[in-house]
Short mmCIF file of C-alpha atoms in Angstrom, two decimals:
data_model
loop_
_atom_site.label_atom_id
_atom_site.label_comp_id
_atom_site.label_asym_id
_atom_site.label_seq_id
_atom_site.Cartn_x
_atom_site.Cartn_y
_atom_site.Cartn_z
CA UNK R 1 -68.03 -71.63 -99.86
CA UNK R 2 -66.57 -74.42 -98.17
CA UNK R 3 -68.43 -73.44 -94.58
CA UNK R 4 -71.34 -73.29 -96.19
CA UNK R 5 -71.62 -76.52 -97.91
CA UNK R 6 -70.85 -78.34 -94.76
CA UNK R 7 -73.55 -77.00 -93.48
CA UNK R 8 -75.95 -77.88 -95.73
CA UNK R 9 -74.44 -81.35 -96.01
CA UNK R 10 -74.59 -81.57 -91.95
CA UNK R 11 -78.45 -79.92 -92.40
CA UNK R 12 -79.35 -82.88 -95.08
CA UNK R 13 -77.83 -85.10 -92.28
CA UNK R 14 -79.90 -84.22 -89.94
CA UNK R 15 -83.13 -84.00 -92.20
CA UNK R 16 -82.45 -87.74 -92.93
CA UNK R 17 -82.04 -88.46 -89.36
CA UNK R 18 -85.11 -87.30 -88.71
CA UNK R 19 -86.94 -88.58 -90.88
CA UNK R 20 -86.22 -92.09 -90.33
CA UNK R 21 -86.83 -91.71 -86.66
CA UNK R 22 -90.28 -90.19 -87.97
CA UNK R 23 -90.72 -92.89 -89.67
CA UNK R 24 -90.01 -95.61 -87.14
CA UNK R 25 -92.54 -93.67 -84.95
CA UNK R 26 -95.02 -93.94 -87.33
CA UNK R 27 -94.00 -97.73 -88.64
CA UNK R 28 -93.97 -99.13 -85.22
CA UNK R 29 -98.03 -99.17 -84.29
CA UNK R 30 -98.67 -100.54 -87.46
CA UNK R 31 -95.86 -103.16 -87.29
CA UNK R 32 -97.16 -104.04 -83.87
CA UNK R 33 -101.08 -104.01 -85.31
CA UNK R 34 -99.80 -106.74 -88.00
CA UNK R 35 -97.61 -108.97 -85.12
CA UNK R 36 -100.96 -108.56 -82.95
CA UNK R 37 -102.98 -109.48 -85.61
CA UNK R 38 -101.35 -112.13 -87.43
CA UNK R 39 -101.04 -113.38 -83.80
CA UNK R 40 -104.99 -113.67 -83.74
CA UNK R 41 -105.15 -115.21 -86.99
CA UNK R 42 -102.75 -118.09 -86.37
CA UNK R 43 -104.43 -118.08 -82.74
CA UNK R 44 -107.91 -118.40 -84.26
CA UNK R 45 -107.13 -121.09 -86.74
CA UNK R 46 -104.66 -123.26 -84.53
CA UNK R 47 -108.08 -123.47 -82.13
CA UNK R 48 -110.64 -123.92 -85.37
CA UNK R 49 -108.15 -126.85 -86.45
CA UNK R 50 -107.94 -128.47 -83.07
CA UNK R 51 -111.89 -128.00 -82.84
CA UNK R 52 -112.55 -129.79 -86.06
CA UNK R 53 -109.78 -132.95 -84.80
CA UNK R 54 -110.46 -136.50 -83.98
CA UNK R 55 -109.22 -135.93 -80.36
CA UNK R 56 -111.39 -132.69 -79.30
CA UNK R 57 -114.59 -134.30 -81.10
CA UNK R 58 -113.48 -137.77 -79.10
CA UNK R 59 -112.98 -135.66 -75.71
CA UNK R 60 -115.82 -133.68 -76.86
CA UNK R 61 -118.14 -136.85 -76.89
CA UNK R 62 -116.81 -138.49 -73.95
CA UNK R 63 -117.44 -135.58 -71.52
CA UNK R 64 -120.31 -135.50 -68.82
CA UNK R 65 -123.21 -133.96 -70.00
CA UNK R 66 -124.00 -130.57 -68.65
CA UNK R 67 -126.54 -128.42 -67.52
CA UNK R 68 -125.61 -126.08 -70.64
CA UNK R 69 -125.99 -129.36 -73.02
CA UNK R 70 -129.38 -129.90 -71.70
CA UNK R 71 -130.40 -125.99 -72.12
CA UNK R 72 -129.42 -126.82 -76.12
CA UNK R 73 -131.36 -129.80 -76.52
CA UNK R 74 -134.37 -128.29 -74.91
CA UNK R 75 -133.99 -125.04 -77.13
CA UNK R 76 -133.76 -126.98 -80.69
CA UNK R 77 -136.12 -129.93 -79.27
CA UNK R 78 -138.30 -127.06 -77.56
CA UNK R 79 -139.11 -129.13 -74.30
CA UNK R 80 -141.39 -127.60 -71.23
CA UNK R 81 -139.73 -127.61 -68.14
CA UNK R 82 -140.73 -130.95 -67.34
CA UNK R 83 -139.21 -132.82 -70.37
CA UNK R 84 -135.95 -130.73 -69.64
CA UNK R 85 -135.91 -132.10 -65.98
CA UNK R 86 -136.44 -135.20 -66.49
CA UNK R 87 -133.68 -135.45 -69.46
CA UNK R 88 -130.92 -133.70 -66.59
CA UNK R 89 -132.35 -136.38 -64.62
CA UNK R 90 -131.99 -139.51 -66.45
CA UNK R 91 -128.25 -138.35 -67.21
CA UNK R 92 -126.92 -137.61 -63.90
CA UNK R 93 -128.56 -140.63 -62.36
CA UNK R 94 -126.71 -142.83 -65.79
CA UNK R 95 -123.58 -140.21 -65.96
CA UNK R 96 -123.95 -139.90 -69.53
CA UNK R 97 -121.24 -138.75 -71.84
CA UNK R 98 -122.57 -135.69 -73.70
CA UNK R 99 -126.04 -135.28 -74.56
CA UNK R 100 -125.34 -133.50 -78.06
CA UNK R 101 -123.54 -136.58 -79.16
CA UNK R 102 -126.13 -138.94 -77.62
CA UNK R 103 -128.98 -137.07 -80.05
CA UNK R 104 -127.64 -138.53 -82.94
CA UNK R 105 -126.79 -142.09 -81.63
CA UNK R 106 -130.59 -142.56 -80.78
CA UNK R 107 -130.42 -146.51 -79.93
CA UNK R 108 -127.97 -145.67 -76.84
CA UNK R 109 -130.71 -143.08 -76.01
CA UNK R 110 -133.25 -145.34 -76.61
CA UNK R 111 -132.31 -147.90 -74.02
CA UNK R 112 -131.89 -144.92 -71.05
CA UNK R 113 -135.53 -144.18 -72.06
CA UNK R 114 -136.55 -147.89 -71.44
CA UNK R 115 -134.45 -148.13 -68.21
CA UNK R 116 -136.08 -145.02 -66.76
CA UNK R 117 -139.36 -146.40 -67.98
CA UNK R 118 -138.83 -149.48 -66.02
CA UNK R 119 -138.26 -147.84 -62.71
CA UNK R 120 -141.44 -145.29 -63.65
CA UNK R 121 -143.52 -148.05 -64.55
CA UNK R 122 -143.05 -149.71 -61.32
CA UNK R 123 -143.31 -146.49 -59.33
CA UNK R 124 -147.02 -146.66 -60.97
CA UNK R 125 -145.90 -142.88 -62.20
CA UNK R 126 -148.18 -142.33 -65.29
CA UNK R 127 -147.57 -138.09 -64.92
CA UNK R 128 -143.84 -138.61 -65.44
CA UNK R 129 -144.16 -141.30 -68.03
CA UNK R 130 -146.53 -139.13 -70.19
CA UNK R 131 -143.26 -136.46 -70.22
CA UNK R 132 -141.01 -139.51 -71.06
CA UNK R 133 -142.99 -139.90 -74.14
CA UNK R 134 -142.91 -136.91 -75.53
CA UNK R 135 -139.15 -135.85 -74.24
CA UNK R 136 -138.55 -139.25 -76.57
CA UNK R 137 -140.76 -137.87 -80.06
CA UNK R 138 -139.63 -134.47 -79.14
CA UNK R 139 -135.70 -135.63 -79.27
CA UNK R 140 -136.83 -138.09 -82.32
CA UNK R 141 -138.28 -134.95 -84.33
CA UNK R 142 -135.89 -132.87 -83.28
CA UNK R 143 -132.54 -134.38 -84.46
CA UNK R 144 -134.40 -136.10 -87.49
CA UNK R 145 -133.48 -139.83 -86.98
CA UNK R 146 -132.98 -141.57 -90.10
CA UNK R 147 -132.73 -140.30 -93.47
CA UNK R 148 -135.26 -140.75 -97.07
CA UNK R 149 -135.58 -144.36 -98.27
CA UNK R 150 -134.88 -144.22 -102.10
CA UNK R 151 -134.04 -147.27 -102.87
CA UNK R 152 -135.67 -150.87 -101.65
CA UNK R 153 -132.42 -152.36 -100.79
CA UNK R 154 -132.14 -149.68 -97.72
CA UNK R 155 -135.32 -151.19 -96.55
CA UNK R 156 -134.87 -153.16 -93.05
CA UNK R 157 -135.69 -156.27 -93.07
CA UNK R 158 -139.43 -157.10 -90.66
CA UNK R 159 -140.67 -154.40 -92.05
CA UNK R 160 -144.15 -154.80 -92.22
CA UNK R 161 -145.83 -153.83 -95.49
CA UNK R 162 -149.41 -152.74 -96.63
CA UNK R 163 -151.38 -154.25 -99.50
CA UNK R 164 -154.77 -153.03 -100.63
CA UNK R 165 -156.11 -154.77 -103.18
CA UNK R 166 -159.28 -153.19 -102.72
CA UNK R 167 -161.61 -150.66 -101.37
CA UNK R 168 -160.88 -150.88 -97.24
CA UNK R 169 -159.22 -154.23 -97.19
CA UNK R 170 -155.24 -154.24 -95.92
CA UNK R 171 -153.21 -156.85 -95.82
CA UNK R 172 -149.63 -157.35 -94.19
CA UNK R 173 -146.71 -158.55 -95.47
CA UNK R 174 -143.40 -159.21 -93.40
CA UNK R 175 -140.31 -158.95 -95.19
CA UNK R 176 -138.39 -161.76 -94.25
CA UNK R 177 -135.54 -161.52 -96.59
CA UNK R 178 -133.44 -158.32 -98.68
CA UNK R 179 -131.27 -160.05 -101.05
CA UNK R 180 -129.41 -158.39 -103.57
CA UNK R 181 -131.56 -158.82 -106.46
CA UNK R 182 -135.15 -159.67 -104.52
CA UNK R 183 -137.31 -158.77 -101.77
CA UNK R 184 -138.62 -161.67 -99.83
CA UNK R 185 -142.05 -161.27 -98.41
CA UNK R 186 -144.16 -163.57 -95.83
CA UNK R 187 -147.52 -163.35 -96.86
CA UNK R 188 -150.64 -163.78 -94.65
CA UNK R 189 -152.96 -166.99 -95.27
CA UNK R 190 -156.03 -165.22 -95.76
CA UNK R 191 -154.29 -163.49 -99.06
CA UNK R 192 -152.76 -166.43 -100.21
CA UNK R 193 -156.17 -167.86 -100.36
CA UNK R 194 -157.76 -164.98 -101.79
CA UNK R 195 -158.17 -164.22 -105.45
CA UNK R 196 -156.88 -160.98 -104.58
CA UNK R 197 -153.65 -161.91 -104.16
CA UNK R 198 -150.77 -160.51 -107.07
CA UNK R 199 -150.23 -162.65 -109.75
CA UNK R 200 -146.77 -163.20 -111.48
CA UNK R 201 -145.23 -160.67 -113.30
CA UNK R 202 -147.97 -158.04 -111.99
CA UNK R 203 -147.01 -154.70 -111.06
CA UNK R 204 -147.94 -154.29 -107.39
CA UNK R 205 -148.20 -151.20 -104.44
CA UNK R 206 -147.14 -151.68 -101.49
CA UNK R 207 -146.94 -149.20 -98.33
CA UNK R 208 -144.49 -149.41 -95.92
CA UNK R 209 -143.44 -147.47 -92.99
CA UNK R 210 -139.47 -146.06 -92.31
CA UNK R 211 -137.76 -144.66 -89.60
CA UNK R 212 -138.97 -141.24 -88.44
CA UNK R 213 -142.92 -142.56 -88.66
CA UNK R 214 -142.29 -141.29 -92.46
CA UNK R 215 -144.53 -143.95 -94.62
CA UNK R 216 -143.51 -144.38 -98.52
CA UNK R 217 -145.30 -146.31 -100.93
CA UNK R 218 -143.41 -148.80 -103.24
CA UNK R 219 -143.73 -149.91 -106.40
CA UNK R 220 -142.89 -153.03 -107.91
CA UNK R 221 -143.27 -156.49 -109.71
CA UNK R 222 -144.51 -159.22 -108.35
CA UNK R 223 -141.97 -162.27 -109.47
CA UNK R 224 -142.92 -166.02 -108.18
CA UNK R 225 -144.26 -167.55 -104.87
CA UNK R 226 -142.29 -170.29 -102.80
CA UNK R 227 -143.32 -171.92 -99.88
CA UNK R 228 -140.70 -171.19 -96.93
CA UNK R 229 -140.37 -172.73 -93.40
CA UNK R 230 -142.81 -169.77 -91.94
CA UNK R 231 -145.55 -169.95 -94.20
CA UNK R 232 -146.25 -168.65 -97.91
CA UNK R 233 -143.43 -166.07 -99.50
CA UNK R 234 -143.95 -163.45 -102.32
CA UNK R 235 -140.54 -162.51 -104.17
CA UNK R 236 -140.78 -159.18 -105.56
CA UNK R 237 -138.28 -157.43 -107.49
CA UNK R 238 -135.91 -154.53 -106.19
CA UNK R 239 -137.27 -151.15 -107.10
CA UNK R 240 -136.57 -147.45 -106.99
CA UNK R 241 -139.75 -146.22 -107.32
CA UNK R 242 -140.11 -145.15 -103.66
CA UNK R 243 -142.37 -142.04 -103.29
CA UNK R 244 -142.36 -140.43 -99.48
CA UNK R 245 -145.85 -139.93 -98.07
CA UNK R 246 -147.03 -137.86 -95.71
CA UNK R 247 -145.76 -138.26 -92.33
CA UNK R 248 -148.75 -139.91 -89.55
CA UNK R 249 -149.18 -138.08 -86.45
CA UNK R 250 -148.85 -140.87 -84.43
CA UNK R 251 -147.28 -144.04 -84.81
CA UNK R 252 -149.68 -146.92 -84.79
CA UNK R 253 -149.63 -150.83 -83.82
CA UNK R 254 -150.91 -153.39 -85.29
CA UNK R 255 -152.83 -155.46 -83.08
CA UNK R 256 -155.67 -157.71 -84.72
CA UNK R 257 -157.32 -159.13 -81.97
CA UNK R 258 -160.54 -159.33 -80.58
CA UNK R 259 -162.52 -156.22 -79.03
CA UNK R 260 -166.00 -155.21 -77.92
CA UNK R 261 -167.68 -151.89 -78.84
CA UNK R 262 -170.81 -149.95 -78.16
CA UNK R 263 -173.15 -147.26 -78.95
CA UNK R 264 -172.34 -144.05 -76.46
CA UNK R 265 -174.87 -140.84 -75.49
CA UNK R 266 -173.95 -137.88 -74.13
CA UNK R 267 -175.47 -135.99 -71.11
CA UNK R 268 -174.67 -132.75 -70.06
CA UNK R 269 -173.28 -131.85 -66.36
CA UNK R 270 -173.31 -128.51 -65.06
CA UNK R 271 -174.30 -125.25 -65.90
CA UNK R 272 -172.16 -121.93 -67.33
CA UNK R 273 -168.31 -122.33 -66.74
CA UNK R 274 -169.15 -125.63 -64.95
CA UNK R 275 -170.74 -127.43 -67.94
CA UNK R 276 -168.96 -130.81 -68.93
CA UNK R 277 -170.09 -133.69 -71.40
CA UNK R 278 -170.64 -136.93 -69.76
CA UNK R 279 -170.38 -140.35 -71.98
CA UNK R 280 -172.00 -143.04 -70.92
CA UNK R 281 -171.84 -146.26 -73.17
CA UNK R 282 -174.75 -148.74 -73.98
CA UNK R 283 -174.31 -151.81 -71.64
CA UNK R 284 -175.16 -154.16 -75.04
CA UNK R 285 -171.49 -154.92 -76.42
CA UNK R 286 -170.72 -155.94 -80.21
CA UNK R 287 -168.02 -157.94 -81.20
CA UNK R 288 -165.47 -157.06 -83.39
CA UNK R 289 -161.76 -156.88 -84.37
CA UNK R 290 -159.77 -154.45 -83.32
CA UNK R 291 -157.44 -153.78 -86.28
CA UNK R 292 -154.89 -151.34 -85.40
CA UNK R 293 -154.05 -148.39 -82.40
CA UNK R 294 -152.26 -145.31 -82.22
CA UNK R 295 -152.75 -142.72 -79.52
CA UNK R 296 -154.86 -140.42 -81.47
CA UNK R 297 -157.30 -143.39 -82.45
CA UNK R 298 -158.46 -147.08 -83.91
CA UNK R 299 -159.54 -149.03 -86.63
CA UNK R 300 -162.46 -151.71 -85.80
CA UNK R 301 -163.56 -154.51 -88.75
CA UNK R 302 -167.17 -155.05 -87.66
CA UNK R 303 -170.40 -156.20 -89.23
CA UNK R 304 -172.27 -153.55 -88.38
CA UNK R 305 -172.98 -150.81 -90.75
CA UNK R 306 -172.41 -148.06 -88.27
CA UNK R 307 -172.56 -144.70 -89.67
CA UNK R 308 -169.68 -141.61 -89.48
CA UNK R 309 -170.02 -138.51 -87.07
CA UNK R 310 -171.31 -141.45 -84.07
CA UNK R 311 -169.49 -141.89 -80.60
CA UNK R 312 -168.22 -144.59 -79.88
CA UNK R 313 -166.95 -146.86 -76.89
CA UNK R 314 -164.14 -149.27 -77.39
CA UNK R 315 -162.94 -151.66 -75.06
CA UNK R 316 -160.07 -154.08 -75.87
CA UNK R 317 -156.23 -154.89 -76.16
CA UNK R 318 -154.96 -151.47 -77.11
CA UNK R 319 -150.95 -152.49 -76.13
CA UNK R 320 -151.81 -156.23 -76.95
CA UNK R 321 -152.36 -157.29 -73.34
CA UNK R 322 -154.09 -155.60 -71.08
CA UNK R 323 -157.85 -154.95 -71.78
CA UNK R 324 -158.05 -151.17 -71.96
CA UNK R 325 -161.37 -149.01 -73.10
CA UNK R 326 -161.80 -145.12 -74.81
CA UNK R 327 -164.46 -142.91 -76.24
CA UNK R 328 -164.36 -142.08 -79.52
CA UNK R 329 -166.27 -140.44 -82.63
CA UNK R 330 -166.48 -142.46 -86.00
CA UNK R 331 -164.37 -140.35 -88.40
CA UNK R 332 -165.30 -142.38 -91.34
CA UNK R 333 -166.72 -145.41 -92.23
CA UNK R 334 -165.56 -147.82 -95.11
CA UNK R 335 -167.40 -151.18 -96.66
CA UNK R 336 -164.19 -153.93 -97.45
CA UNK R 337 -165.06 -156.48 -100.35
CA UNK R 338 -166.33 -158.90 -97.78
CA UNK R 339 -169.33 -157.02 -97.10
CA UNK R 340 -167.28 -156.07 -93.80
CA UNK R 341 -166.87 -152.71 -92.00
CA UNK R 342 -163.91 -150.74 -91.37
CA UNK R 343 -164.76 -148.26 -88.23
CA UNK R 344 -162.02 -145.25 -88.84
CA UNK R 345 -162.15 -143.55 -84.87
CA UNK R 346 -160.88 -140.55 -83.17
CA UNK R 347 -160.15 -140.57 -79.55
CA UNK R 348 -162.12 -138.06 -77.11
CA UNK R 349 -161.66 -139.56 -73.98
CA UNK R 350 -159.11 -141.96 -73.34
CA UNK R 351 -157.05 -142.71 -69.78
CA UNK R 352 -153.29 -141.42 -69.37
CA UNK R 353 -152.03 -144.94 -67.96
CA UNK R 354 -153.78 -146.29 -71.31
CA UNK R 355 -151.98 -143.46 -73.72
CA UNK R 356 -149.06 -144.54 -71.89
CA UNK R 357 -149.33 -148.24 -72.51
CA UNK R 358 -149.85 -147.60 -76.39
CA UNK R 359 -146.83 -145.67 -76.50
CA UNK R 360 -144.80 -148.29 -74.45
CA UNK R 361 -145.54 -151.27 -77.11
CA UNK R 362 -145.07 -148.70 -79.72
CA UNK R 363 -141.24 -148.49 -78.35
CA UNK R 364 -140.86 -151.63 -77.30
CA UNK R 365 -140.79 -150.50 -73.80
CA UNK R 366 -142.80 -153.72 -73.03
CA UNK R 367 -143.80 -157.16 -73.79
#
C-alpha cells in the first residue's frame, strides 16, 4: 500500500511539474506581447508629448523650410506649378525658417512678397509678378488670415468706412481714434456740409471692410461732432451689432481722382477659329471721376446719363499714379442725389502690367 501511494504522490509530482512548465510556455508569448506592447504605448506617447512641447514646436518653427513644406502649402493653398516655384524660390534665396509656421504669421510673409516684388518690378517681369499675386491671395485664402469682427472695439484704427445716405452716393469716413467707450471718425468736407450728414443721437450704418477682404456693416449711434486738428470728427458710440457681408472678389482702392472715358465699338477680325473682337474707343474723351478700382472693375461719377449693357473705355490713375486705360462693359448704372452718375464697370480687356499695378497699391507694394 505504501509502494503504491508513493507512486501516485511522485505521479501528482510530476503532473504539477508539468503543468507549470506548460504553463510558462504558454504565459511567456503573451507576457512578452504585453512588455512589447506596453513598450509601444509608452514609446508612442513619450513622442506625442515631446511633439506637442514648447521645444519641438520652437525647433519645429525655426527649421529651413523644405521641399516637403512647400508640397503642403501648395496642396491646402492648391497652387499651379508656377506659384509653387516661385514660393521654393523666394525661401531658399531668404533661407526662411519653416513655411507652415510662416502661413500663419502673414506680416513676415508679407514683407518677402514685397522684397521679391521689388527685384521683379525692376526686372520689368510682369509674367512672374502676376504668379506673385495670386501665390499671395492663394496663401491669404488658404490659411484664413484674421478672424470675424464682432465687436467695434476689434476694429483697427484707419479703417476706412462707408456711408450712404442715399441712393448711389458714398461717403468715407477714417477712423482716427478707438477709445474705450467711442469711435472717433474723420469725416469728409463735402458731408459735413451736406444736409445728409447724421444728426445727434441718430442711429446710423456704416460699412466697413476687415481683414480677409470680408466687409461687415455696423450699426450704431451717432453721438456729437468736434472739430479735431485734421478736419471735422463724428463720435459714434461702440456697438455690437456687426453683421458679416458677403465677401468681394477682389479687393478694391479707393482712388478719387480725375479720369477720362469714352464710347467703344466693336469690329470683328477673322473668320471661323480665327475670329477675335476688336475695341476701338471714340477719340472724343469725357471727363469724369474715377471713384474706386479693383482688378475685376471701376466705378466712374460722371454727368452723363450713360446707359447699362455699353462698352466702355477708361483711361486714368488706376494705382494712383501712373495713367493706365481698360475696356469695359457698364454693369449698371445708378443716378446719386446730385443729379450725378455712378458708372458700375466690368473689365474685358485690361493690360497684365496694369492688373499688376492695381494689385501692388492694393498691398502696399508701392507708393
Amino acid at each position: 500500500m505504501s509502494y503504491i501511494f508513493l507512486l501516485q504522490a511522485g505521479g501528482t509530482l510530476a503532473g504539477r511539474d508539468e503543468l507549470k512548465a506548460n504553463l510558462f510556455y504558454y504565459l511567456l508569448p503573451v507576457f512578452i506581447v504585453a512588455i512589447v506592447v506596453a513598450a509601444i504605448f509608452f514609446i508612442v506617447r513619450y513622442f506625442t508629448t515631446y511633439k506637442t512641447s514648447a521645444a519641438y514646436l520652437e525647433k519645429q518653427k525655426s527649421r529651413p523650410t523644405r521641399p516637403s513644406d512647400i508640397q503642403e502649402v501648395a496642396r491646402v493653398c492648391q497652387l499651379v506649378s508656377e506659384e509653387k516655384n516661385l514660393l521654393w524660390q523666394i525661401c531658399k534665396d531668404n533661407n526662411t525658417s519653416n513655411i507652415l509656421y510662416l502661413v500663419r504669421d502673414f506680416a513676415i510673409l508679407e514683407d518677402l512678397f514685397k522684397k521679391e516684388f521689388a527685384v521683379l518690378d525692376e526686372n520689368k517681369d510682369e509674367s512672374s509678378k502676376s504668379y506673385l499675386f495670386s501665390l499671395r491671395q492663394k496663401i491669404k485664402d488658404g490659411y484664413g488670415q484674421g478672424s470675424i469682427i464682432k465687436t467695434s472695439r476689434a476694429i483697427e484704427e484707419k479703417t476706412v468706412f462707408t456711408f450712404t445716405p442715399a441712393k448711389g452716393y458714398h461717403y468715407k469716413l477714417v477712423l482716427v481714434e478707438n477709445t474705450k467707450t467711442d469711435l472717433i471718425l474723420l469725416v469728409p468736407d463735402d458731408l459735413m456740409s451736406s444736409d445728409e450728414k447724421p444728426v445727434s443721437a441718430s442711429k446710423i450704418e456704416l460699412v466697413f471692410g476687415g481683414s480677409d477682404n470680408v466687409f461687415y456693416k455696423l450699426r450704431t449711434r451717432a453721438v456729437r461732432y468736434d472739430k479735431g486738428k485734421t478736419g471735422n470728427l463724428l463720435v459714434v458710440v461702440h456697438s455690437d451689432d456687426i453683421l458679416p457681408l458677403q465677401k468681394r472678389g477682389a479687393e478694391r482702392i479707393d482712388v478719387n481722382m480725375p479720369c477720362k472715358f469714352a464710347s467703344v465699338k466693336t469690329v470683328v477680325v477673322g473668320t471661323g477659329k480665327k475670329e477675335n473682337i476688336k475695341y476701338e474707343h471714340s477719340d472724343k474723351l469725357h471727363e469724369g471721376v474715377l471713384e474706386d478700382v479693383s482688378v475685376g472693375g471701376c466705378r466712374i461719377t460722371a454727368d452723363l446719363p450713360i446707359r447699362a449693357e455699353q462698352y466702355i473705355y477708361i483711361e486714368g490713375p488706376m494705382n494712383m499714379r501712373d495713367t493706365d486705360s481698360a475696356i469695359g462693359s457698364i454693369v449698371r448704372t445708378t443716378k446719386r442725389s446730385d443729379g450725378k452718375f455712378i458708372l458700375h464697370i466690368r473689365f474685358l480687356k485690361v493690360e497684365v502690367a496694369t492688373v499688376n499695378r492695381i494689385l501692388a497699391k492694393i498691398a502696399n507694394f508701392s507708393s
